[in-house]
Amino acid sequence: TAGWNGGDNLAVAVAAAHIGGGRLGKTTALMQHAGVYSADSYSVTHSDAGLFGVSLSCSPEASAGAVKGAADALKSLSKMTAEELARAKAIAKTTILTTMEDSNNLLENMGAQLMYGDSFASPAEIAAGIDSVTAADMSSFAGKAIGSKPTLASYGAIEGVPHFDDVCAMLK
């Protein structure tokens, strides 16, 4: 994904909320698979590039279905319904606003914004920006997120985890 100053940062927040990011994302489709203990999305943003991913914890028997579910969730970003988009935006805004209530988090966010850019957006401005994310923005981000070669890491009882080439095929 794009770096800190890229245009996808707000779409990344909405994508994370839709897939399972934050405290409120635990009712997403990924958590509906039997045997999935936790499902979360994450993003790491640097000055010139970013990483967006999905982290799963599940029983060995559920691993194939959980990985397929993660691939489907990533692909679903390109065709979110109006209801899904509104829900993901609400989760993203709630997550950001509640996180920024802690002064340490707020100062860390301010510092990061000023270090990588030349301005600071308040939590209210970020929330307003999230409100402006469109289905087209999500489709554009999804194309970038699944258009590049994925990374797959597994540990534990991994015999049920699909092979890398199979995961690549799931994302097409």
Short mmCIF file of C-alpha atoms in Angstrom, two decimals:
data_model
loop_
_atom_site.label_atom_id
_atom_site.label_comp_id
_atom_site.label_asym_id
_atom_site.label_seq_id
_atom_site.Cartn_x
_atom_site.Cartn_y
_atom_site.Cartn_z
CA THR A 1 0.00 0.00 0.00
CA ALA A 2 1.03 3.62 -0.17
CA GLY A 3 3.30 5.27 2.36
CA TRP A 4 2.41 7.68 5.13
CA ASN A 5 1.62 10.50 2.71
CA GLY A 6 -0.14 8.25 0.19
CA GLY A 7 -3.76 8.67 -0.69
CA ASP A 8 -4.88 5.29 0.63
CA ASN A 9 -4.43 5.82 4.37
CA LEU A 10 -8.09 6.43 5.10
CA ALA A 11 -9.14 3.54 2.87
CA VAL A 12 -6.68 1.36 4.80
CA ALA A 13 -8.42 2.27 8.05
CA VAL A 14 -11.81 1.40 6.56
CA ALA A 15 -10.45 -1.85 5.08
CA ALA A 16 -9.00 -2.86 8.45
CA ALA A 17 -12.35 -2.20 10.11
CA HIS A 18 -14.23 -4.17 7.46
CA ILE A 19 -11.96 -7.20 7.65
CA GLY A 20 -11.58 -7.30 11.40
CA GLY A 21 -9.43 -4.50 12.70
CA GLY A 22 -9.85 -2.94 16.07
CA ARG A 23 -11.90 -3.88 19.06
CA LEU A 24 -15.20 -3.68 17.22
CA GLY A 25 -14.33 -5.81 14.20
CA LYS A 26 -14.78 -9.16 15.92
CA THR A 27 -18.14 -9.86 14.30
CA THR A 28 -16.74 -9.88 10.78
CA ALA A 29 -17.02 -12.79 8.37
CA LEU A 30 -13.58 -14.11 9.36
CA MET A 31 -14.77 -14.76 12.90
CA GLN A 32 -17.77 -16.71 11.62
CA HIS A 33 -15.64 -19.70 10.55
CA ALA A 34 -15.79 -22.56 13.05
CA GLY A 35 -12.42 -23.07 14.67
CA VAL A 36 -11.18 -19.50 14.17
CA TYR A 37 -10.00 -18.13 17.52
CA SER A 38 -8.99 -14.68 16.37
CA ALA A 39 -8.87 -12.72 13.14
CA ASP A 40 -7.42 -9.28 12.78
CA SER A 41 -6.15 -7.02 10.07
CA TYR A 42 -3.17 -4.76 10.40
CA SER A 43 -1.26 -2.13 8.52
CA VAL A 44 2.26 -0.83 8.87
CA THR A 45 2.99 2.46 7.21
CA HIS A 46 6.43 3.84 6.40
CA SER A 47 7.37 7.07 4.68
CA ASP A 48 7.35 5.54 1.19
CA ALA A 49 5.48 2.25 1.41
CA GLY A 50 3.05 0.29 3.50
CA LEU A 51 2.00 -3.22 4.38
CA PHE A 52 -1.56 -4.43 4.86
CA GLY A 53 -2.34 -7.91 6.10
CA VAL A 54 -4.57 -10.35 7.90
CA SER A 55 -3.56 -12.35 10.95
CA LEU A 56 -5.46 -15.52 11.84
CA SER A 57 -5.35 -17.92 14.76
CA CYS A 58 -7.32 -21.10 14.29
CA SER A 59 -7.48 -24.82 14.84
CA PRO A 60 -5.56 -26.95 12.31
CA GLU A 61 -8.85 -28.23 10.90
CA ALA A 62 -10.07 -24.70 10.24
CA SER A 63 -6.92 -23.35 8.59
CA ALA A 64 -7.90 -23.96 4.94
CA GLY A 65 -11.31 -22.34 5.43
CA ALA A 66 -9.85 -19.46 7.44
CA VAL A 67 -7.25 -18.67 4.77
CA LYS A 68 -9.93 -18.86 2.06
CA GLY A 69 -12.09 -16.57 4.21
CA ALA A 70 -9.22 -14.07 4.51
CA ALA A 71 -8.69 -14.11 0.74
CA ASP A 72 -12.42 -13.61 0.18
CA ALA A 73 -12.46 -10.75 2.71
CA LEU A 74 -9.61 -9.01 0.90
CA LYS A 75 -11.35 -9.42 -2.45
CA SER A 76 -14.63 -8.18 -0.96
CA LEU A 77 -13.07 -4.76 -0.42
CA SER A 78 -13.58 -4.05 -4.12
CA LYS A 79 -17.33 -4.64 -3.97
CA MET A 80 -18.49 -3.45 -0.57
CA THR A 81 -22.19 -2.73 -0.27
CA ALA A 82 -23.30 0.66 0.96
CA GLU A 83 -24.26 -0.96 4.29
CA GLU A 84 -20.84 -2.67 4.66
CA LEU A 85 -19.04 0.57 3.81
CA ALA A 86 -21.09 2.56 6.33
CA ARG A 87 -20.46 -0.05 9.04
CA ALA A 88 -16.72 -0.19 8.33
CA LYS A 89 -16.49 3.61 8.40
CA ALA A 90 -18.31 3.71 11.73
CA ILE A 91 -15.96 1.09 13.20
CA ALA A 92 -12.88 2.88 11.84
CA LYS A 93 -14.00 6.23 13.25
CA THR A 94 -14.90 4.74 16.63
CA THR A 95 -11.56 2.96 16.84
CA ILE A 96 -9.59 6.08 15.96
CA LEU A 97 -11.57 8.41 18.19
CA THR A 98 -11.45 6.14 21.22
CA THR A 99 -7.74 5.46 20.72
CA MET A 100 -7.01 9.19 20.52
CA GLU A 101 -8.80 9.82 23.83
CA ASP A 102 -5.58 8.61 25.47
CA SER A 103 -3.16 11.56 25.48
CA ASN A 104 -0.14 9.26 24.93
CA ASN A 105 -1.72 7.83 21.77
CA LEU A 106 -2.71 11.30 20.58
CA LEU A 107 0.83 12.65 21.07
CA GLU A 108 2.37 9.62 19.35
CA ASN A 109 0.01 10.10 16.40
CA MET A 110 0.74 13.83 16.24
CA GLY A 111 4.48 13.15 16.27
CA ALA A 112 4.23 10.56 13.51
CA GLN A 113 2.12 12.85 11.33
CA LEU A 114 4.55 15.74 11.77
CA MET A 115 7.59 13.53 11.28
CA TYR A 116 6.33 12.14 7.95
CA GLY A 117 4.44 15.17 6.74
CA ASP A 118 4.21 18.87 7.31
CA SER A 119 0.86 19.05 9.07
CA PHE A 120 -1.26 17.47 11.75
CA ALA A 121 -4.85 16.25 11.27
CA SER A 122 -6.90 16.18 14.45
CA PRO A 123 -8.95 13.10 15.32
CA ALA A 124 -12.07 14.99 14.21
CA GLU A 125 -10.45 15.78 10.85
CA ILE A 126 -9.42 12.15 10.42
CA ALA A 127 -12.99 11.05 11.21
CA ALA A 128 -14.31 13.50 8.62
CA GLY A 129 -11.82 12.10 6.12
CA ILE A 130 -13.04 8.58 6.82
CA ASP A 131 -16.58 9.79 6.11
CA SER A 132 -15.38 10.86 2.65
CA VAL A 133 -14.06 7.38 1.70
CA THR A 134 -16.09 6.02 -1.22
CA ALA A 135 -16.71 2.58 -2.67
CA ALA A 136 -14.43 3.60 -5.54
CA ASP A 137 -11.65 4.38 -3.04
CA MET A 138 -12.10 0.93 -1.51
CA SER A 139 -12.03 -0.74 -4.92
CA SER A 140 -8.84 1.11 -5.82
CA PHE A 141 -7.19 0.10 -2.55
CA ALA A 142 -8.32 -3.52 -2.96
CA GLY A 143 -6.75 -3.65 -6.42
CA LYS A 144 -3.43 -2.52 -4.97
CA ALA A 145 -3.65 -4.76 -1.90
CA ILE A 146 -4.39 -7.98 -3.75
CA GLY A 147 -2.59 -7.00 -6.95
CA SER A 148 0.83 -7.56 -5.46
CA LYS A 149 2.32 -10.91 -4.46
CA PRO A 150 1.25 -11.87 -0.94
CA THR A 151 3.39 -13.11 1.91
CA LEU A 152 2.29 -16.19 3.81
CA ALA A 153 3.66 -17.16 7.20
CA SER A 154 2.40 -20.10 9.25
CA TYR A 155 3.49 -21.89 12.38
CA GLY A 156 2.19 -24.67 14.54
CA ALA A 157 0.20 -27.52 13.02
CA ILE A 158 0.28 -26.20 9.45
CA GLU A 159 -0.63 -29.30 7.46
CA GLY A 160 -4.04 -27.82 6.58
CA VAL A 161 -2.73 -24.42 5.51
CA PRO A 162 -3.03 -23.98 1.73
CA HIS A 163 0.21 -23.80 -0.24
CA PHE A 164 1.46 -20.40 -1.31
CA ASP A 165 0.45 -20.89 -4.96
CA ASP A 166 -3.05 -21.83 -3.84
CA VAL A 167 -3.28 -18.65 -1.76
CA CYS A 168 -2.16 -16.62 -4.78
CA ALA A 169 -4.88 -18.28 -6.85
CA MET A 170 -7.48 -17.50 -4.15
CA LEU A 171 -6.67 -13.79 -4.49
CA LYS A 172 -7.28 -13.70 -8.24
#
